[in-house]
XYZ file of C-alpha atoms in Angstrom:
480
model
C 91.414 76.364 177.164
C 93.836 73.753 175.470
C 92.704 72.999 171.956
C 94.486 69.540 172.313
C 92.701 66.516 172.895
C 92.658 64.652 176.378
C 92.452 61.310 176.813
C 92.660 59.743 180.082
C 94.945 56.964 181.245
C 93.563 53.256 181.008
C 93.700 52.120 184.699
C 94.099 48.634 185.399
C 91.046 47.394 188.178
C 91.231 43.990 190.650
C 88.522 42.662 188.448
C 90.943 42.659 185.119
C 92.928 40.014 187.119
C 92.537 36.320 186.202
C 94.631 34.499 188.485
C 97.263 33.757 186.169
C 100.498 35.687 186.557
C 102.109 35.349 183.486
C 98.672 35.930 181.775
C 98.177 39.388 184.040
C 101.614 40.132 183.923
C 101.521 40.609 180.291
C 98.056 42.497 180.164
C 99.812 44.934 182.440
C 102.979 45.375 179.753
C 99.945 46.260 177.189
C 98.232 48.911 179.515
C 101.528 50.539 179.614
C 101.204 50.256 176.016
C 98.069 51.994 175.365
C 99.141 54.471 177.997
C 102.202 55.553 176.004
C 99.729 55.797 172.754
C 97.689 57.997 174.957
C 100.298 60.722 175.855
C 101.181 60.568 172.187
C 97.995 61.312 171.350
C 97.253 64.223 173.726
C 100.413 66.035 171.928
C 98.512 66.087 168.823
C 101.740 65.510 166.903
C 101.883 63.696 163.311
C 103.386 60.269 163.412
C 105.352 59.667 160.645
C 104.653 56.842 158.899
C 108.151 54.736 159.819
C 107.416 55.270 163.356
C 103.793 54.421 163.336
C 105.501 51.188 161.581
C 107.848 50.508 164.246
C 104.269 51.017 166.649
C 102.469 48.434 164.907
C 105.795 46.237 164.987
C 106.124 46.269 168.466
C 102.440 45.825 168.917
C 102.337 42.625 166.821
C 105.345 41.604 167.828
C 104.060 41.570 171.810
C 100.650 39.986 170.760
C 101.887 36.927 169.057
C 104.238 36.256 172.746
C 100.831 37.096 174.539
C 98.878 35.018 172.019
C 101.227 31.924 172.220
C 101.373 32.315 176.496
C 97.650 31.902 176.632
C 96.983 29.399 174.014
C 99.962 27.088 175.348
C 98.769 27.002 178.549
C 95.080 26.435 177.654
C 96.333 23.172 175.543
C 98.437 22.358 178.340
C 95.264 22.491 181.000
C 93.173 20.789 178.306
C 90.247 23.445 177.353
C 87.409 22.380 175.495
C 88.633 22.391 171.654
C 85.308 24.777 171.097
C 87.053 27.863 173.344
C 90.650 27.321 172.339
C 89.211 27.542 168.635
C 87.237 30.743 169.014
C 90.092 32.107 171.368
C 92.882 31.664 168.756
C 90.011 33.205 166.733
C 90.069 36.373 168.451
C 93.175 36.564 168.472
C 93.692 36.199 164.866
C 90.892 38.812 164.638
C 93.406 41.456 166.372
C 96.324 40.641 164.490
C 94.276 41.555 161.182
C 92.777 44.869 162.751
C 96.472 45.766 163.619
C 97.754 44.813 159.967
C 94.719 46.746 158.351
C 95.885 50.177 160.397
C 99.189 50.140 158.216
C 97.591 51.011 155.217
C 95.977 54.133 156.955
C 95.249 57.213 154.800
C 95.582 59.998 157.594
C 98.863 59.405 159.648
C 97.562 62.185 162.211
C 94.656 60.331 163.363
C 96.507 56.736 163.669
C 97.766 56.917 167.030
C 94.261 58.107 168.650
C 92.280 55.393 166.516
C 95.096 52.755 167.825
C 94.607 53.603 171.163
C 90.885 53.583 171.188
C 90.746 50.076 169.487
C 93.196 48.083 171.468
C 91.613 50.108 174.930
C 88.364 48.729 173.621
C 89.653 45.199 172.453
C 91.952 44.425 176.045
C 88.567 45.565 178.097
C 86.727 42.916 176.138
C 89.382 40.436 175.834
C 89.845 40.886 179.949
C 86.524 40.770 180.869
C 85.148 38.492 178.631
C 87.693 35.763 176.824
C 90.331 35.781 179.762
C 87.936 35.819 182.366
C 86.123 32.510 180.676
C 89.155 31.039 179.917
C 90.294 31.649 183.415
C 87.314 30.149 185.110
C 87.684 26.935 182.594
C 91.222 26.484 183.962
C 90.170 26.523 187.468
C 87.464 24.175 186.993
C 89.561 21.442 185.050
C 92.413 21.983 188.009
C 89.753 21.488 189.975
C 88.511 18.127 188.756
C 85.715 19.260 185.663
C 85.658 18.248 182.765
C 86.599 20.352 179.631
C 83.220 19.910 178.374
C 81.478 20.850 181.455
C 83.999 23.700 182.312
C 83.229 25.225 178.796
C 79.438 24.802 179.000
C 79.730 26.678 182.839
C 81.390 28.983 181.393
C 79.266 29.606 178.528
C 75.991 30.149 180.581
C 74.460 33.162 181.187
C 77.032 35.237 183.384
C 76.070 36.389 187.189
C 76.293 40.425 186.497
C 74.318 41.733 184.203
C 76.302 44.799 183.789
C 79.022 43.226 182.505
C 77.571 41.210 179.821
C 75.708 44.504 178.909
C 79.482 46.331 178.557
C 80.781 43.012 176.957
C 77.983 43.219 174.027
C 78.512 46.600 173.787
C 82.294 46.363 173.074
C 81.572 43.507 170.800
C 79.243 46.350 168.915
C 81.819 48.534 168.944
C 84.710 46.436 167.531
C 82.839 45.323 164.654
C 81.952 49.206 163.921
C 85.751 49.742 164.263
C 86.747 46.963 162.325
C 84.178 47.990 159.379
C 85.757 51.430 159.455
C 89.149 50.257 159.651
C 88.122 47.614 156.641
C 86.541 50.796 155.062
C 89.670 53.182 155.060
C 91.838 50.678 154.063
C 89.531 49.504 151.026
C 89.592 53.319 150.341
C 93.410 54.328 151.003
C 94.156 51.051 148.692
C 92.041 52.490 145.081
C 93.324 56.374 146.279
C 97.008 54.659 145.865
C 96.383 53.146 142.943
C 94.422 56.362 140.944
C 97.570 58.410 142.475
C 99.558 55.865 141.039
C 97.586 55.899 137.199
C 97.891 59.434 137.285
C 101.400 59.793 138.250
C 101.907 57.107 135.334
C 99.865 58.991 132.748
C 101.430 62.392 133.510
C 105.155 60.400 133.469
C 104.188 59.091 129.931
C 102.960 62.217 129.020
C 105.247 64.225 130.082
C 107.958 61.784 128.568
C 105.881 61.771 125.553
C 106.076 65.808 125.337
C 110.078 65.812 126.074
C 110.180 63.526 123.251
C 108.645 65.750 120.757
C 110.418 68.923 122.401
C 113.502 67.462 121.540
C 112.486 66.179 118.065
C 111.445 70.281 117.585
C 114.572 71.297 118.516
C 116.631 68.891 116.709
C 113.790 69.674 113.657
C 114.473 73.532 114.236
C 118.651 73.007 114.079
C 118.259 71.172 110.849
C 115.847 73.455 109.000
C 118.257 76.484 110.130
C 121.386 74.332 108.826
C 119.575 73.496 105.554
C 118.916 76.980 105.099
C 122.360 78.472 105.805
C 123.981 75.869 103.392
C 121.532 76.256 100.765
C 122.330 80.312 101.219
C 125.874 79.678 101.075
C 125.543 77.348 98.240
C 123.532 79.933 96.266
C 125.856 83.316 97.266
C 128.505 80.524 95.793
C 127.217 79.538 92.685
C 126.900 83.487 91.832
C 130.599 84.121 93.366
C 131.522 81.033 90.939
C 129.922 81.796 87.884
C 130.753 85.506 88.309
C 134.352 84.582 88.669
C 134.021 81.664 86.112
C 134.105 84.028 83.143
C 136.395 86.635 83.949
C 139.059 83.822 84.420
C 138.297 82.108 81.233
C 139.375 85.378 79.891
C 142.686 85.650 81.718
C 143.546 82.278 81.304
C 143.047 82.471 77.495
C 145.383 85.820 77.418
C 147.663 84.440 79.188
C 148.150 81.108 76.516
C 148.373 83.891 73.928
C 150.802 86.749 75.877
C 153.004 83.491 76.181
C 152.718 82.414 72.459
C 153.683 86.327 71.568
C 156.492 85.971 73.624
C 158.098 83.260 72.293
C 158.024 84.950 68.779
C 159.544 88.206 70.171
C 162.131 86.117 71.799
C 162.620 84.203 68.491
C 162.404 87.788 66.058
C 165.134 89.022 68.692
C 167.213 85.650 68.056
C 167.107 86.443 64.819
C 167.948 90.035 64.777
C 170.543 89.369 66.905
C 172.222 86.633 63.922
C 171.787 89.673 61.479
C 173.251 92.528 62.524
C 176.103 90.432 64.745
C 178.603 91.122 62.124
C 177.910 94.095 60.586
C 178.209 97.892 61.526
C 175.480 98.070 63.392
C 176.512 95.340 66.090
C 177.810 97.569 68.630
C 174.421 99.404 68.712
C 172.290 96.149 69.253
C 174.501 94.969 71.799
C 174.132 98.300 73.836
C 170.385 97.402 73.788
C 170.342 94.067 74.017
C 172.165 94.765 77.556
C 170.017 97.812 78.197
C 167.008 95.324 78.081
C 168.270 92.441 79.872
C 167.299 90.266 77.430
C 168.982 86.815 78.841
C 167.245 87.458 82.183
C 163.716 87.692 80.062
C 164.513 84.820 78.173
C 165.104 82.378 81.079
C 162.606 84.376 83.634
C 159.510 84.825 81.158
C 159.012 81.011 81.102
C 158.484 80.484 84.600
C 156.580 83.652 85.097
C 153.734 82.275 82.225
C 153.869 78.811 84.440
C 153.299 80.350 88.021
C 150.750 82.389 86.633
C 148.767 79.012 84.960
C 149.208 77.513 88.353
C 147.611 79.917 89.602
C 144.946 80.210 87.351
C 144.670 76.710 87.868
C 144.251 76.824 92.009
C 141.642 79.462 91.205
C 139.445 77.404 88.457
C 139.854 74.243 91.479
C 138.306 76.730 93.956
C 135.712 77.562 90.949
C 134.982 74.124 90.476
C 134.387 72.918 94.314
C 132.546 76.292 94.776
C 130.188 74.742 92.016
C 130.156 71.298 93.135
C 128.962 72.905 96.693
C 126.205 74.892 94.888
C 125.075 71.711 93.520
C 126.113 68.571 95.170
C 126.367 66.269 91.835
C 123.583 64.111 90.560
C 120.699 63.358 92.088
C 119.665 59.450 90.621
C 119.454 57.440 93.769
C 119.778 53.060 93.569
C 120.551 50.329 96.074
C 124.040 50.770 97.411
C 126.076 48.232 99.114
C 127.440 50.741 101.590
C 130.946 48.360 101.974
C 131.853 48.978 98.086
C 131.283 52.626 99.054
C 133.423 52.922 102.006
C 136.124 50.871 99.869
C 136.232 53.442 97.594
C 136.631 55.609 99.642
C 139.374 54.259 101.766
C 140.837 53.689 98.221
C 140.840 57.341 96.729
C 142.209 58.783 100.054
C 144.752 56.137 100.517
C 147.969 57.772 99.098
C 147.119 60.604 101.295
C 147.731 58.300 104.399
C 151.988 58.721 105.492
C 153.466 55.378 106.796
C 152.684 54.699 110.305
C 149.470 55.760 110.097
C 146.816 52.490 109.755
C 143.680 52.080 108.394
C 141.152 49.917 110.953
C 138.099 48.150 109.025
C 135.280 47.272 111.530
C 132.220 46.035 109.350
C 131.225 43.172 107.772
C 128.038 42.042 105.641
C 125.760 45.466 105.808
C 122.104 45.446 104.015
C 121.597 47.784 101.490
C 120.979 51.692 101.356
C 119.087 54.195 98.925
C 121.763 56.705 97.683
C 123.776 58.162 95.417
C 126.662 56.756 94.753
C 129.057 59.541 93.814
C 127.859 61.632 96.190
C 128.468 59.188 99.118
C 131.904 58.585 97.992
C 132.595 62.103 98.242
C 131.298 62.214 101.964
C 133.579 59.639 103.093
C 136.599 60.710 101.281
C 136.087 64.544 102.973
C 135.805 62.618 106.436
C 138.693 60.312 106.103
C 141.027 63.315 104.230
C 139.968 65.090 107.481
C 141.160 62.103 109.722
C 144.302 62.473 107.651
C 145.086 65.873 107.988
C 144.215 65.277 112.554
C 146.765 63.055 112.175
C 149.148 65.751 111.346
C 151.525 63.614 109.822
C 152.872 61.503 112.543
C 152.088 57.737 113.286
C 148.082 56.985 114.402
C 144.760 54.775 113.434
C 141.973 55.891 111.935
C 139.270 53.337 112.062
C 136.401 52.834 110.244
C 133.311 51.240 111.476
C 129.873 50.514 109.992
C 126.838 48.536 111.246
C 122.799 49.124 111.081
C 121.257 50.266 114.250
C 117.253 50.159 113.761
C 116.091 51.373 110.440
C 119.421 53.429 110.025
C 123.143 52.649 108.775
C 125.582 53.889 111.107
C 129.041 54.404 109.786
C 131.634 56.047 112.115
C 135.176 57.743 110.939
C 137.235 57.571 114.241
C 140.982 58.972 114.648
C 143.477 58.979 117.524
C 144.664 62.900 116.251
C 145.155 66.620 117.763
C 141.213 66.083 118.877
C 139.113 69.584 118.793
C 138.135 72.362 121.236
C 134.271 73.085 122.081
C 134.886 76.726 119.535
C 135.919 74.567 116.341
C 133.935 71.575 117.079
C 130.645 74.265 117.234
C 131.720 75.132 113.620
C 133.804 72.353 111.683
C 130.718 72.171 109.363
C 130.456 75.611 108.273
C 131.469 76.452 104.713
C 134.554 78.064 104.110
C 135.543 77.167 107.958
C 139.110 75.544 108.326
C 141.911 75.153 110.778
C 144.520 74.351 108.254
C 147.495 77.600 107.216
C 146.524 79.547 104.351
C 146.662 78.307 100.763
C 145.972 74.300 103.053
C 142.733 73.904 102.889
C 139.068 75.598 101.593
C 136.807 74.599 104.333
C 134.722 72.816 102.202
C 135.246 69.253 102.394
C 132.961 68.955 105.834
C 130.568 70.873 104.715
C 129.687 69.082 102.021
C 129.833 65.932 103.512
C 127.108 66.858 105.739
C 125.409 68.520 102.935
C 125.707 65.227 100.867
C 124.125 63.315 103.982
C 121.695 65.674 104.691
C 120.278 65.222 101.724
C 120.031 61.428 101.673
C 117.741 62.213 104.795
C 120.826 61.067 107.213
C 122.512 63.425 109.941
C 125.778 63.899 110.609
C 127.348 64.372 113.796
C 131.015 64.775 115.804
C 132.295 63.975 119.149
C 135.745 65.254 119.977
C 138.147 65.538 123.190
C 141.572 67.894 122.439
C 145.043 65.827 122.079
C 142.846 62.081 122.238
C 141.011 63.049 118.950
C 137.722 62.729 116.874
C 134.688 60.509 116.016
C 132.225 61.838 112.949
C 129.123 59.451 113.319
C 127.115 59.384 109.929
C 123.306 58.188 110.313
C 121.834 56.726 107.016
C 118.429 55.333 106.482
C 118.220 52.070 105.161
C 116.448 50.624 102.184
C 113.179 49.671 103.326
C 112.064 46.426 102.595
C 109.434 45.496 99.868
């Protein structure tokens, strides 16, 4: 046995007909209708929502031309105003029913509850509103009044049977048109809780991306902090350890020079005193043994390669200290302009002609910082605009405006740009792309140092061969 639900055919009977073919023509279209709904039904098959749509369409669609054909032609014949007004009533009444089954909550029971309702609403319609409304168009074609055509039909009808079925349908539209009311009243609040929840778990679920990404970006700081303040410990030891030790060399060397300039001069001297007497023959033999002439003019610039030396050595001391400890830590109100000026100012005979300075910022508030320390961090991110310039013809442009609470102040060049690899590390200390003996990696590293510890960040975009953008985030003063 067939687990599907049957539903037999509406069939169309003589006593459906009111004498009016356009009127029965039309009721015919509808049976066809609720005939189609019926095999539909029987399948069992879901309706989608579009398609029940384009149902309901349709369905609308035919009752207001079925609507308008009866209620011209009963203004036309001149019905009593009382059954054109309740007729246009009813028919209103089955527009809203039809309306109220869009907003059903169970797609799978639509077509069956559609197809009971309008079988149940054309029986009445047929055998109650048509049929009076055709008898009151016979009897004003056939010389009655309107009134007394409306009364007439209004009495009490000749088979009981019928006005037994009639007030049974009316029973049952009403129940249908409650429930219908009902599920739409109900599918309408379950929308709207769906749709609170689905907005609370959006904002909450926005709300816990939010802080996910403030962890991470928390976590990636912390870890940074603590690697520089490791490096800039393991290099104050490495400084102070090589500090002294230098001190010592440097000072032997001022004194192995001083001792050789009074060998030099003893040997000048010898040299006057035994020139002409017996013994010159002898001196000269060691004077050429020893090469003295190549000492004299060589030992100079040995003693000054050697201070230059020293002296590369104590810088690397010295910016291996100022690392350890970034410089003074008094903070005041800054006008960040003066502070880019500066800047721009120290690292301006680095810049090679053909390569132009851009100034994008006008009138900024004021920041808490240090100043010296700022300084610093812009003169290690323009130097490093500089040196991506690699000495040919470019702009580096420098921009600066407050976003929210914060200062933003971008160093932008045109240069050689970076790969993914050096843009992961260009903040690590001792890290540099420059030859050997070019460059100690620690410019950018204490930059971002410097503005992490103004409470700022520090960040880079770059693209190889179209070149770089280091974005510095600064919180502002806040206001009293």
């Amino acid at each position: 046995m067939s687990g599907k639900a049957r539903i037999a055919p509406f069939c169309w009977a003589a006593y459906f007909e009111t004498g009016f073919g356009e009127v029965d023509a039309q009721h015919h279209k509808l049976v066809d209708l609720i005939n189609a709904l019926a095999q539909r039904a029987t399948t069992g098959a879901a309706i989608q929502p579009a398609e029940l749509a384009h149902v309901l369409d349709g369905l609308g669609s035919y009752a207001a031309h079925h609507f308008s054909t009866e209620e011209a032609l009963m203004e036309r014949v001149g019905l009593d105003p009382r059954h054109i007004r309740a007729h246009r009533q009813s028919h209103s009444d089955f527009v809203a029913q039809v309306e109220a089954m869009r907003g059903t909550a169970d797609p799978t029971r639509a077509v069956s509850v559609l197809y009971r309702f309008v079988t149940s609403w054309l029986t009445f319609h047929i055998l109650d509103t048509d049929q009076s409304m055709a008898r009151q168009l016979r009897d004003v074609q056939g010389g009655a009044t309107p009134q007394a055509a409306f009364e007439a039909a209004s009495g009490p009808g000749s088979d009981p049977g019928n006005m037994a079925l009639i007030a049974a349908v009316r029973n049952l539209l009403g129940l249908v048109a409650e429930r219908n009311g009902e599920l739409a009243r109900i599918n309408a609040r379950l929308e709207q809780r769906v749709a609170e929840r689905t907005a609370e778990l959006s904002a909450a679920n926005q709300t816990l991306r939010q802080t996910l990404e403030s962890l991470q970006e928390t976590r990636v700081r912390l870890l940074e902090a603590d690697k520089l303040a490791a490096v800039g410990q393991l290099a104050a030891g490495v400084a102070h350890e090589i500090n002294t030790p230098l001190g010592y060399v440097a000072s032997n060397l001022g004194t192995l020079r001083e001792y050789a300039e009074r060998l030099l001069a003893l040997a000048d001297t010898a040299e006057r005193l035994v020139s002409a007497g017996a013994g010159a023959d002898v001196w000269a033999a060691a004077r050429s043994g020893t090469d003295l002439d190549f000492i004299r003019e060589d030992l100079p610039t040995l003693v000054a390669e050697s201070n230059r030396g020293l002296g590369q050595v104590s810088d690397i001391i010295h910016a291996l200290q100022d690392f350890a400890s970034p410089g003074p830590t008094e903070t005041r109100e800054l006008p960040p302009g003066q502070i880019l000026e500066e800047a721009i100012h120290a690292t301006q005979a680095s810049r090679r002609p053909g390569q132009a300075l851009v100034r994008s910022y006008g009138a900024l508030p004021v920041l808490h910082g240090n100043p010296t320390l700022l300084v610093e961090a812009f003169k290690a991110l323009l130097d490093n605009a500089v040196q991506a310039l690699q000495g040919t013809v470019g702009t580096i442009v420098v921009r600066a405006m407050p976003v929210g609470e914060s200062l933003v102040v971008e160093v932008e060049d045109d240069g050689c740009g970076m790969d993914e690899a050096t843009r992961a590390r260009i903040f690590e200390p001792f890290f540099t792309t420059r030859p050997v003996g070019q460059g100690r990696g620690l410019g950018l590293s204490s930059a971002y140092r410097i503005v992490l510890c103004h409470g700022g960040s520090l960040e880079v975009s770059s693209t190889p061969g179209k070149g770089s953008c280091f974005r510095v985030t600064l919180p502002l003063l806040a206001p009293a």
